[in-house]
Coordinates of C-alpha atoms in Angstrom, one line a residue:
M132 CA 1.3 -22.0 16.8
D133 CA -1.0 -23.7 14.4
F134 CA -0.9 -21.8 11.1
R135 CA -3.1 -24.2 9.2
D136 CA -6.4 -23.0 7.7
S137 CA -9.6 -23.4 9.7
P138 CA -12.5 -25.1 7.8
A139 CA -14.0 -21.8 6.8
E140 CA -10.6 -20.5 5.6
A141 CA -9.9 -23.6 3.6
Q142 CA -13.3 -23.3 1.9
F143 CA -12.5 -19.7 1.0
R144 CA -9.1 -20.6 -0.3
D145 CA -10.6 -23.4 -2.5
R146 CA -13.2 -21.1 -3.9
L147 CA -10.5 -18.5 -4.7
R148 CA -8.3 -21.1 -6.4
T149 CA -11.2 -22.2 -8.6
W150 CA -11.9 -18.6 -9.7
L151 CA -8.2 -17.9 -10.4
N152 CA -8.0 -21.0 -12.6
E153 CA -10.8 -19.5 -14.7
V154 CA -9.2 -16.1 -15.0
A155 CA -5.5 -17.1 -15.1
G156 CA -3.6 -15.3 -17.8
Q157 CA -6.3 -12.7 -18.5
F158 CA -4.5 -9.9 -16.6
P159 CA -0.9 -8.7 -16.9
T160 CA 1.3 -8.9 -13.8
S161 CA 3.9 -6.2 -14.5
G162 CA 4.9 -3.3 -16.6
D163 CA 2.8 -0.4 -17.9
E164 CA 0.0 -2.8 -19.1
Y165 CA -0.5 -4.0 -15.5
W166 CA -0.8 -0.4 -14.2
A167 CA -3.2 0.4 -17.1
R168 CA -5.5 -2.4 -16.2
Q169 CA -5.2 -2.4 -12.5
G170 CA -8.6 -0.8 -12.0
E171 CA -10.2 -3.5 -14.1
W172 CA -8.4 -6.2 -12.0
H173 CA -9.6 -4.4 -8.8
R174 CA -13.2 -4.6 -10.0
A175 CA -12.9 -8.2 -11.1
L176 CA -11.6 -9.2 -7.7
Y177 CA -14.3 -7.3 -6.0
E178 CA -17.1 -8.7 -8.1
A179 CA -15.9 -12.2 -7.4
G180 CA -15.9 -11.6 -3.6
F181 CA -12.2 -11.5 -3.1
F182 CA -11.5 -7.8 -2.6
G183 CA -12.2 -6.0 0.7
A184 CA -12.3 -9.2 2.7
S185 CA -11.6 -7.6 6.1
W186 CA -13.3 -4.2 5.5
P187 CA -16.7 -3.2 6.9
A188 CA -19.7 -4.8 5.3
E189 CA -21.6 -1.5 5.6
F190 CA -19.4 0.0 2.9
G191 CA -19.1 -3.1 0.6
G192 CA -16.5 -5.2 2.4
H193 CA -17.0 -8.7 3.9
E194 CA -15.9 -7.9 7.5
L195 CA -13.8 -11.1 7.8
P196 CA -10.6 -11.5 10.0
P197 CA -7.5 -10.0 8.4
V198 CA -6.1 -13.5 7.7
Y199 CA -8.5 -13.7 4.7
D200 CA -6.6 -10.8 3.1
V201 CA -3.4 -12.8 3.5
I202 CA -5.0 -15.9 2.0
V203 CA -6.0 -13.8 -1.1
D204 CA -2.4 -12.5 -1.4
E205 CA -1.0 -16.0 -1.0
E206 CA -3.2 -17.5 -3.7
L207 CA -2.7 -14.6 -6.1
A208 CA 1.1 -15.2 -5.8
R209 CA 0.7 -19.0 -6.2
A210 CA -1.4 -18.5 -9.4
G211 CA 0.9 -15.9 -10.9
A212 CA -1.9 -13.4 -10.9
P213 CA -1.5 -9.6 -10.3
P214 CA -1.2 -8.5 -6.7
R215 CA -4.2 -7.1 -4.8
P216 CA -4.5 -3.3 -5.3
S217 CA -3.1 -1.6 -2.2
L218 CA -5.7 0.6 -0.6
G219 CA -6.2 -0.6 2.9
Y220 CA -4.3 2.1 4.6
L221 CA -6.4 4.8 2.9
I222 CA -9.6 3.1 4.0
Q223 CA -8.2 2.9 7.6
G224 CA -7.4 6.6 7.5
L225 CA -10.8 7.7 6.2
G226 CA -12.6 5.1 8.4
R227 CA -11.0 6.3 11.6
H228 CA -10.8 10.1 11.0
G229 CA -13.5 10.9 8.4
S230 CA -17.0 12.1 9.2
R231 CA -19.9 9.8 8.8
E232 CA -20.9 11.7 5.7
L233 CA -17.5 11.4 4.1
Q234 CA -17.3 7.6 4.9
Q235 CA -20.7 7.0 3.3
R236 CA -19.9 9.0 0.3
F237 CA -16.4 7.7 -0.5
L238 CA -15.6 4.3 1.1
P239 CA -18.0 2.3 -1.1
G240 CA -16.4 3.5 -4.3
M241 CA -12.9 3.1 -2.9
I242 CA -13.6 -0.5 -2.0
N243 CA -15.5 -1.6 -5.1
G244 CA -13.0 0.1 -7.5
T245 CA -15.5 2.4 -9.2
E246 CA -13.5 5.4 -8.0
R247 CA -9.7 5.6 -8.1
W248 CA -7.5 7.1 -5.4
C249 CA -4.1 8.4 -4.8
Q250 CA -2.3 9.6 -1.6
G251 CA -0.8 13.2 -1.6
F252 CA 1.8 13.0 1.2
S253 CA 5.4 13.1 -0.1
E254 CA 7.0 16.4 -1.4
P255 CA 10.2 17.1 -3.3
G256 CA 11.6 19.4 -0.6
A257 CA 10.5 17.5 2.5
G258 CA 12.5 14.2 1.9
S259 CA 11.6 11.7 4.7
D260 CA 10.4 14.5 7.0
L261 CA 6.7 14.5 6.2
A262 CA 6.1 17.3 8.8
A263 CA 8.2 19.6 6.6
L264 CA 5.6 19.7 3.9
T265 CA 4.9 23.1 2.3
T266 CA 1.7 22.5 0.3
T267 CA -0.8 25.0 1.6
A268 CA -4.6 25.1 1.8
T269 CA -6.1 28.6 2.4
R270 CA -9.7 29.1 3.5
D271 CA -11.8 31.1 1.0
G272 CA -15.4 31.2 2.0
D273 CA -16.8 27.6 1.9
H274 CA -13.7 26.3 0.0
Y275 CA -10.0 25.9 0.5
V276 CA -7.5 26.9 -2.2
V277 CA -4.5 24.5 -2.6
H278 CA -1.0 25.4 -3.8
G279 CA 1.9 23.0 -3.7
H280 CA 3.7 20.1 -5.2
K281 CA 3.5 16.3 -4.4
I282 CA 5.8 13.6 -5.7
W283 CA 5.9 9.7 -5.8
T284 CA 2.1 9.8 -6.0
S285 CA 1.0 6.3 -6.9
Y286 CA -1.9 6.1 -9.5
S287 CA -2.0 9.9 -9.8
D288 CA -2.5 9.6 -13.6
V289 CA -5.8 7.7 -13.2
A290 CA -7.0 8.9 -9.7
D291 CA -10.4 10.5 -9.3
W292 CA -9.6 11.6 -5.7
C293 CA -6.5 12.4 -3.7
L294 CA -6.2 12.1 0.1
L295 CA -4.1 15.2 0.5
L296 CA -2.1 16.7 3.4
A297 CA -1.7 20.5 3.3
R298 CA -0.6 23.2 5.8
T299 CA -3.6 25.2 6.9
D300 CA -1.9 27.2 9.8
P301 CA 1.6 28.3 9.0
R302 CA 2.0 29.8 12.5
A303 CA 1.3 26.6 14.3
P304 CA 4.0 24.1 15.3
R305 CA 4.8 22.1 12.2
H306 CA 3.0 18.9 13.3
K307 CA -0.1 20.9 14.4
G308 CA -0.7 23.1 11.4
I309 CA -1.4 20.2 8.9
S310 CA -4.9 19.2 7.7
A311 CA -6.2 16.5 5.5
F312 CA -8.5 16.8 2.5
I313 CA -10.3 14.8 -0.1
V314 CA -9.4 16.7 -3.3
E315 CA -10.9 16.1 -6.7
M316 CA -8.1 15.3 -9.2
K317 CA -9.9 16.1 -12.5
Q318 CA -10.2 19.9 -12.1
P319 CA -8.4 23.0 -13.2
G320 CA -5.4 23.7 -11.0
V321 CA -4.3 20.1 -10.8
Q322 CA -1.5 19.0 -13.2
Q323 CA -0.1 15.4 -13.2
R324 CA 3.2 14.4 -14.7
P325 CA 4.4 10.8 -14.8
L326 CA 7.8 9.7 -13.5
R327 CA 9.7 7.1 -15.4
M328 CA 11.2 4.5 -13.1
I329 CA 14.6 2.8 -13.5
S330 CA 12.7 -0.5 -14.4
G331 CA 11.1 1.3 -17.4
I332 CA 7.6 1.6 -15.9
T333 CA 6.2 5.0 -16.7
T334 CA 2.7 5.0 -15.1
E335 CA 3.1 3.8 -11.5
F336 CA 4.2 7.1 -10.0
G337 CA 3.6 10.7 -10.8
Q338 CA 4.3 14.2 -9.5
V339 CA 1.3 16.4 -9.0
S340 CA 1.2 20.2 -8.9
F341 CA -1.7 22.1 -7.3
D342 CA -2.0 25.6 -8.5
G343 CA -5.2 27.1 -7.2
A344 CA -7.1 23.8 -7.0
T345 CA -10.2 24.1 -4.8
V346 CA -11.7 21.7 -2.3
P347 CA -15.0 22.2 -0.4
A348 CA -14.4 22.8 3.3
D349 CA -16.7 19.9 4.2
R350 CA -14.2 17.6 2.5
M351 CA -11.7 18.2 5.2
V352 CA -11.0 14.8 7.0
G353 CA -11.2 15.5 10.7
Q354 CA -10.8 18.9 12.2
P355 CA -8.3 21.7 11.2
G356 CA -4.8 20.8 12.3
E357 CA -5.6 17.0 12.7
G358 CA -3.9 15.9 9.5
W359 CA -0.9 14.6 11.3
K360 CA -3.1 12.2 13.3
L361 CA -4.5 10.9 10.0
A362 CA -1.1 10.6 8.5
M363 CA 0.2 8.4 11.4
T364 CA -2.9 6.2 11.0
V365 CA -2.3 5.8 7.3
V366 CA 1.5 5.1 7.5
G367 CA 1.0 2.8 10.5
H368 CA -1.5 0.6 8.6
E369 CA 0.6 0.8 5.5
R370 CA 3.1 -1.2 7.5
E371 CA 0.7 -3.6 9.1
P372 CA 1.0 -7.4 8.5
S373 CA -2.2 -7.7 6.5
T374 CA -0.7 -5.3 3.9
L375 CA 2.5 -7.4 3.8
G376 CA 1.0 -9.9 1.4
Y377 CA 4.0 -9.5 -0.8
S378 CA 5.7 -12.0 1.5
A379 CA 3.9 -14.7 -0.6
R380 CA 5.4 -13.2 -3.8
Y381 CA 8.9 -13.4 -2.4
A382 CA 8.5 -17.1 -1.7
T383 CA 7.1 -17.6 -5.2
T384 CA 10.1 -15.8 -6.7
V385 CA 12.5 -17.9 -4.7
R386 CA 10.8 -21.0 -5.9
L387 CA 11.0 -20.0 -9.5
L388 CA 14.7 -19.1 -9.1
S389 CA 15.4 -22.4 -7.4
E390 CA 14.0 -24.3 -10.4
R391 CA 16.7 -22.7 -12.6
V392 CA 19.6 -23.8 -10.4
A393 CA 21.2 -27.2 -10.7
G394 CA 23.1 -28.4 -7.6
D395 CA 23.8 -26.3 -4.6
P396 CA 22.1 -22.9 -4.7
P397 CA 24.3 -19.7 -4.7
E398 CA 24.6 -18.0 -1.3
E399 CA 22.3 -15.2 -2.4
L400 CA 19.4 -17.6 -3.2
A401 CA 19.8 -19.6 0.0
W402 CA 19.7 -16.4 2.1
A403 CA 16.6 -15.2 0.2
A404 CA 14.9 -18.5 0.9
V405 CA 15.7 -18.1 4.7
Q406 CA 14.6 -14.5 4.7
S407 CA 11.3 -15.1 2.8
E408 CA 10.3 -17.9 5.2
M409 CA 11.2 -15.8 8.2
L410 CA 8.8 -13.0 6.9
R411 CA 6.0 -15.5 6.2
L412 CA 6.1 -16.8 9.8
H413 CA 6.4 -13.3 11.2
V414 CA 3.3 -12.1 9.3
R415 CA 1.4 -15.1 10.6
R416 CA 2.5 -14.3 14.1
R417 CA 1.4 -10.7 13.7
L418 CA -2.0 -11.8 12.4
S419 CA -2.5 -14.1 15.3
E420 CA -1.8 -11.2 17.6
Q421 CA -4.3 -9.1 15.7
L422 CA -7.0 -11.7 16.1
D423 CA -6.2 -11.7 19.9
G424 CA -6.9 -7.9 19.9
V425 CA -3.2 -6.8 20.1
S426 CA -2.5 -3.4 18.6
H427 CA 0.9 -3.0 17.1
G428 CA 1.4 0.7 17.0
P429 CA 5.0 1.6 16.2
D430 CA 5.8 -2.1 15.8
G431 CA 4.7 -1.6 12.2
S432 CA 8.2 -0.1 11.7
L433 CA 9.7 -3.5 12.5
D434 CA 7.4 -5.1 9.9
K435 CA 8.4 -2.5 7.3
L436 CA 12.1 -2.9 8.0
L437 CA 11.9 -6.7 7.8
M438 CA 10.0 -6.5 4.5
T439 CA 12.7 -4.2 3.1
W440 CA 15.5 -6.7 4.0
V441 CA 13.6 -9.6 2.4
D442 CA 12.6 -7.7 -0.7
Q443 CA 16.2 -6.7 -1.3
A444 CA 17.6 -10.2 -0.5
V445 CA 15.2 -11.7 -3.1
G446 CA 16.2 -9.0 -5.5
H447 CA 19.9 -9.8 -5.2
A448 CA 19.1 -13.5 -5.6
A449 CA 17.2 -12.7 -8.8
L450 CA 20.1 -10.7 -10.2
T451 CA 22.6 -13.5 -9.3
V452 CA 20.6 -16.4 -10.8
A453 CA 18.8 -14.7 -13.7
G454 CA 21.1 -11.9 -14.6
T455 CA 20.1 -8.8 -16.5
D456 CA 18.7 -10.6 -19.6
D457 CA 15.5 -11.8 -17.8
T458 CA 13.4 -8.6 -17.9
H459 CA 11.0 -9.7 -15.2
M460 CA 13.6 -10.9 -12.7
F461 CA 15.9 -7.9 -13.4
G462 CA 12.9 -5.7 -12.9
S463 CA 12.4 -7.3 -9.5
Y464 CA 15.9 -6.4 -8.5
L465 CA 15.6 -2.8 -9.7
Y466 CA 12.3 -2.4 -7.9
S467 CA 13.7 -3.8 -4.6
R468 CA 16.1 -0.9 -4.4
A469 CA 13.2 1.4 -3.8
Q470 CA 11.9 -0.6 -0.9
S471 CA 14.2 1.1 1.6
V472 CA 12.8 4.5 0.6
M473 CA 9.1 4.1 -0.2
G474 CA 6.6 3.9 2.7
G475 CA 9.1 5.6 5.0
T476 CA 12.9 5.1 4.7
S477 CA 14.7 2.5 6.6
Q478 CA 16.5 5.2 8.5
I479 CA 13.2 6.6 9.7
Q480 CA 12.0 3.1 10.7
K481 CA 15.1 2.6 12.8
N482 CA 14.6 6.0 14.5
I483 CA 11.0 5.0 15.3
I484 CA 12.2 1.7 16.7
A485 CA 14.9 3.3 18.7
G486 CA 12.8 6.1 20.2
R487 CA 9.3 4.7 20.5
I488 CA 9.9 1.0 21.1
L489 CA 13.3 0.8 22.8
G490 CA 13.1 4.2 24.5
L491 CA 16.6 5.3 23.4
G492 CA 17.4 9.0 23.5
A493 CA 14.6 9.7 26.0

């Protein structure tokens, strides 16, 4: 396969590099300051024409092939700039399952960064079994009343809106009684509490309690009981190749670590180099398949599993080469430990691969 840029892609890459040279160093790349200014970074990317590359022009995107998102990720990593804010899977969920009215109301602000979003899926008592969620939404006239508890909710402290899964029919089979809503976060009945991570970051994740929060019935996404369909769309696209732009950051980390080593690299660094190059080529192959109209479906679990292995291999290399005194590199190692849990645990991905791809246990 020829993975070189087309003339149009090369022109886009050059324009992005020029812009990044102008803004380099203006935005933090890690820690609480990065999370505090992520909305500002989102809007800067959008206003320069580099956010929403593959999303519909009707809602403010540029409707380009998904390879352009990967070009953005590669160049951000090369320049040492902050990563692209991760929203694509929410846009896919609302774009596929939301009514025309909901799409027109919410997608533009989601894409241009003027409205912040979080995803209310995970719960403390459900573990990796999303269908075991217990948050409820009960119809009361033209509204639903929400009670429950969500956890590991990214951006919950700054979010204006939450794409929430809640049980609307407790008598239905557990996958059938779940519905999806767009819930306003800044209202009575919503309480957000931050979660301090092992790396010291205090503002990336939060836990959110809903105690009598309300949501208009017309902000249900899809029909009653169709929340599981939306959830599968969201988590499937969360694992798609175009959202695996962190593969470029792995290669950048490996390069920075290599510059610190004199002579033969330690085994951990050599293995991280092999793994990061494998993922880069795998992402390119997946993108080529997308351009040919191939739908990946449960194959996204393979992508997620590979990314987990690479992230943790690079994390181990960072710990081996840089040790614990380098705050940034040690933070990379600590963060990599979560990769096998967030976005669906590795055990869940293996079960999906075994059952839905290999047909085992049928």
